[in-house]
mmCIF file of C-alpha atoms in Angstrom:
data_model
loop_
_atom_site.group_PDB
_atom_site.id
_atom_site.type_symbol
_atom_site.label_atom_id
_atom_site.label_comp_id
_atom_site.label_asym_id
_atom_site.label_seq_id
_atom_site.Cartn_x
_atom_site.Cartn_y
_atom_site.Cartn_z
ATOM 1 C CA MET K 1 -224.029 1.921 5.713
ATOM 2 C CA ASN K 2 -227.040 3.333 6.476
ATOM 3 C CA GLY K 3 -229.721 3.062 4.001
ATOM 4 C CA ALA K 4 -227.825 0.017 2.451
ATOM 5 C CA ARG K 5 -230.133 -2.576 1.123
ATOM 6 C CA ILE K 6 -230.598 -5.457 2.982
ATOM 7 C CA LYS K 7 -230.107 -8.382 0.606
ATOM 8 C CA THR K 8 -231.337 -12.070 0.972
ATOM 9 C CA TYR K 9 -229.940 -15.391 1.689
ATOM 10 C CA GLU K 10 -230.556 -16.234 -2.241
ATOM 11 C CA GLU K 11 -228.958 -13.227 -3.739
ATOM 12 C CA ILE K 12 -225.590 -13.976 -2.448
ATOM 13 C CA ALA K 13 -223.823 -17.076 -4.503
ATOM 14 C CA VAL K 14 -220.572 -18.981 -3.644
ATOM 15 C CA GLY K 15 -217.855 -16.908 -5.595
ATOM 16 C CA HIS K 16 -219.329 -13.487 -4.711
ATOM 17 C CA ALA K 17 -216.548 -11.402 -2.908
ATOM 18 C CA HIS K 18 -216.310 -7.804 -1.852
ATOM 19 C CA THR K 19 -212.890 -5.952 -1.135
ATOM 20 C CA LEU K 20 -212.192 -3.509 1.410
ATOM 21 C CA THR K 21 -209.404 -1.286 1.036
ATOM 22 C CA ARG K 22 -207.796 0.814 3.728
ATOM 23 C CA GLN K 23 -204.602 2.561 5.108
ATOM 24 C CA VAL K 24 -204.225 2.074 8.644
ATOM 25 C CA THR K 25 -203.415 5.452 10.831
ATOM 26 C CA ALA K 26 -202.083 5.978 14.406
ATOM 27 C CA VAL K 27 -205.631 7.675 15.129
ATOM 28 C CA ASP K 28 -206.941 4.368 14.138
ATOM 29 C CA VAL K 29 -204.846 2.046 16.808
ATOM 30 C CA ASP K 30 -205.350 5.061 19.695
ATOM 31 C CA VAL K 31 -209.146 4.421 19.224
ATOM 32 C CA PHE K 32 -209.118 0.845 19.104
ATOM 33 C CA GLU K 33 -207.369 0.709 22.379
ATOM 34 C CA ALA K 34 -209.546 3.241 23.474
ATOM 35 C CA LEU K 35 -212.380 0.880 23.023
ATOM 36 C CA SER K 36 -210.988 -2.442 23.714
ATOM 37 C CA GLY K 37 -208.579 -1.341 26.298
ATOM 38 C CA ASP K 38 -205.713 -3.305 25.065
ATOM 39 C CA ASP K 39 -203.095 -0.705 26.353
ATOM 40 C CA ASN K 40 -199.952 -3.071 25.553
ATOM 41 C CA PRO K 41 -197.246 -0.790 24.766
ATOM 42 C CA LEU K 42 -196.611 -3.006 21.529
ATOM 43 C CA HIS K 43 -199.132 -0.839 19.861
ATOM 44 C CA ARG K 44 -198.805 2.574 21.491
ATOM 45 C CA ASP K 45 -194.985 2.971 22.554
ATOM 46 C CA ASP K 46 -192.514 3.865 19.751
ATOM 47 C CA ASP K 47 -189.601 3.312 22.585
ATOM 48 C CA PHE K 48 -190.834 0.240 23.453
ATOM 49 C CA ALA K 49 -191.543 -1.213 20.412
ATOM 50 C CA ALA K 50 -188.399 -0.026 19.115
ATOM 51 C CA ARG K 51 -186.534 -2.475 21.362
ATOM 52 C CA THR K 52 -188.791 -5.574 20.032
ATOM 53 C CA VAL K 53 -188.299 -8.033 16.819
ATOM 54 C CA PHE K 54 -190.931 -5.576 14.885
ATOM 55 C CA GLY K 55 -188.595 -2.569 15.356
ATOM 56 C CA ARG K 56 -191.900 -0.179 15.429
ATOM 57 C CA ARG K 57 -195.235 -0.118 16.856
ATOM 58 C CA VAL K 58 -197.826 -2.922 15.659
ATOM 59 C CA VAL K 59 -201.396 -2.331 15.053
ATOM 60 C CA HIS K 60 -203.914 -4.602 17.235
ATOM 61 C CA GLY K 61 -204.452 -7.501 15.064
ATOM 62 C CA LEU K 62 -208.151 -7.637 16.437
ATOM 63 C CA PHE K 63 -208.326 -4.110 14.435
ATOM 64 C CA THR K 64 -207.586 -6.001 11.344
ATOM 65 C CA GLY K 65 -210.009 -8.393 12.078
ATOM 66 C CA ALA K 66 -212.612 -5.839 12.702
ATOM 67 C CA LEU K 67 -212.086 -4.824 9.150
ATOM 68 C CA VAL K 68 -212.921 -8.227 7.887
ATOM 69 C CA SER K 69 -216.103 -7.704 9.867
ATOM 70 C CA THR K 70 -217.042 -4.420 7.939
ATOM 71 C CA ALA K 71 -216.020 -6.317 4.743
ATOM 72 C CA HIS K 72 -218.879 -8.828 5.331
ATOM 73 C CA THR K 73 -221.607 -6.158 5.761
ATOM 74 C CA ARG K 74 -220.041 -4.371 2.452
ATOM 75 C CA LEU K 75 -220.897 -8.041 0.930
ATOM 76 C CA THR K 76 -224.313 -8.906 2.238
ATOM 77 C CA GLY K 77 -225.843 -5.848 3.318
ATOM 78 C CA PRO K 78 -226.997 -5.288 7.094
ATOM 79 C CA GLY K 79 -229.105 -8.985 7.245
ATOM 80 C CA PHE K 80 -226.511 -11.350 8.252
ATOM 81 C CA VAL K 81 -224.475 -11.679 11.791
ATOM 82 C CA TYR K 82 -221.466 -13.808 12.678
ATOM 83 C CA VAL K 83 -221.873 -17.225 13.975
ATOM 84 C CA GLY K 84 -218.238 -18.000 13.439
ATOM 85 C CA GLN K 85 -214.838 -16.518 13.008
ATOM 86 C CA GLU K 86 -211.463 -18.384 12.862
ATOM 87 C CA LEU K 87 -208.750 -15.860 11.891
ATOM 88 C CA ARG K 88 -204.839 -16.885 11.647
ATOM 89 C CA PHE K 89 -202.436 -13.859 11.874
ATOM 90 C CA LEU K 90 -199.591 -14.344 9.561
ATOM 91 C CA GLY K 91 -197.621 -11.592 9.862
ATOM 92 C CA ALA K 92 -197.447 -7.578 11.897
ATOM 93 C CA VAL K 93 -199.289 -4.878 10.418
ATOM 94 C CA HIS K 94 -197.600 -1.145 10.488
ATOM 95 C CA ILE K 95 -199.271 2.137 11.001
ATOM 96 C CA GLY K 96 -198.927 3.482 7.321
ATOM 97 C CA ASP K 97 -199.888 -0.080 5.847
ATOM 98 C CA THR K 98 -202.571 -0.246 3.565
ATOM 99 C CA LEU K 99 -204.455 -3.225 3.926
ATOM 100 C CA SER K 100 -206.526 -5.370 1.224
ATOM 101 C CA VAL K 101 -209.265 -7.271 3.111
ATOM 102 C CA THR K 102 -210.983 -9.534 0.909
ATOM 103 C CA VAL K 103 -213.909 -12.001 1.541
ATOM 104 C CA THR K 104 -215.433 -14.584 -0.793
ATOM 105 C CA VAL K 105 -218.075 -16.917 0.175
ATOM 106 C CA VAL K 106 -217.071 -20.459 -0.328
ATOM 107 C CA GLU K 107 -219.844 -22.339 0.804
ATOM 108 C CA LYS K 108 -223.976 -21.905 1.565
ATOM 109 C CA LYS K 109 -225.710 -24.164 4.159
ATOM 110 C CA ASP K 110 -228.954 -24.173 3.193
ATOM 111 C CA ALA K 111 -230.643 -25.621 5.973
ATOM 112 C CA LYS K 112 -229.701 -23.007 8.098
ATOM 113 C CA ARG K 113 -228.721 -20.058 6.074
ATOM 114 C CA ILE K 114 -225.620 -19.659 7.044
ATOM 115 C CA LEU K 115 -222.738 -18.067 4.119
ATOM 116 C CA VAL K 116 -219.236 -19.498 4.967
ATOM 117 C CA MET K 117 -216.446 -17.123 3.368
ATOM 118 C CA GLU K 118 -212.703 -17.577 2.900
ATOM 119 C CA THR K 119 -211.042 -14.274 4.575
ATOM 120 C CA GLN K 120 -207.401 -12.863 3.246
ATOM 121 C CA VAL K 121 -206.107 -9.756 3.878
ATOM 122 C CA LEU K 122 -203.010 -8.645 2.255
ATOM 123 C CA LYS K 123 -200.493 -5.941 3.418
ATOM 124 C CA ASN K 124 -199.163 -3.132 0.812
ATOM 125 C CA GLY K 125 -201.174 -5.174 -1.968
ATOM 126 C CA GLU K 126 -198.758 -8.338 -1.407
ATOM 127 C CA THR K 127 -197.731 -9.515 1.814
ATOM 128 C CA PRO K 128 -200.471 -12.065 3.521
ATOM 129 C CA VAL K 129 -200.916 -10.890 7.149
ATOM 130 C CA MET K 130 -204.642 -12.441 7.685
ATOM 131 C CA SER K 131 -206.120 -15.300 6.681
ATOM 132 C CA GLY K 132 -209.247 -17.374 8.141
ATOM 133 C CA ARG K 133 -212.838 -18.407 7.775
ATOM 134 C CA SER K 134 -216.168 -17.102 8.970
ATOM 135 C CA ALA K 135 -219.701 -18.243 8.995
ATOM 136 C CA LEU K 136 -222.625 -15.530 8.795
ATOM 137 C CA LYS K 137 -226.167 -16.259 8.840
ATOM 138 C CA GLU K 138 -229.402 -14.638 7.912
ATOM 139 C CA LEU K 139 -231.422 -12.674 10.312
ATOM 140 C CA PRO K 140 -234.555 -13.995 10.813
ATOM 141 C CA TRP K 141 -237.073 -11.034 10.162
ATOM 142 C CA ARG K 142 -240.662 -10.526 11.783
#
C-alpha cells in the first residue's frame, strides 16, 4: 500500500466495490494469535479442535475481519478511517480455505463525509462465512 494514491470522498461512488482474495495459512493463524493474544486451543491445537464440532482448527474470526479492513483500504486508499463496524459470523474458516472479501459502497453521508459499505466474505468461492456493514470517514487534512 506504500505510495497508494489518496482518493477523495468525491471520487468514490455508491456501487464502487473491491474484492480481496487470500488463502489462509497456518502462519497467518500463528501470527494473528501472537498479535492478538487469543490463544484459544480451537485455533492452535489440532487434537483439541478435532474433538469439537468443527473437526479441525478454526481461523480466528477477527483475522477474517482484519481482511475486511484491508479490502476497505484497497478500495478507498489511505485517506479514510473506520468509524463503525458490524460483522456477522456465518460459518467457520479453516486453514487452507480461500477467502473472497468484497466491500461495496452502498451509501454516502455527505454532511459527515462518511462511506457506508456492505461486506460479504465467501469461503472457497461459494460459502458465505461473514457479512456486515461498515462506516469509513474521510480524514480531514491540514
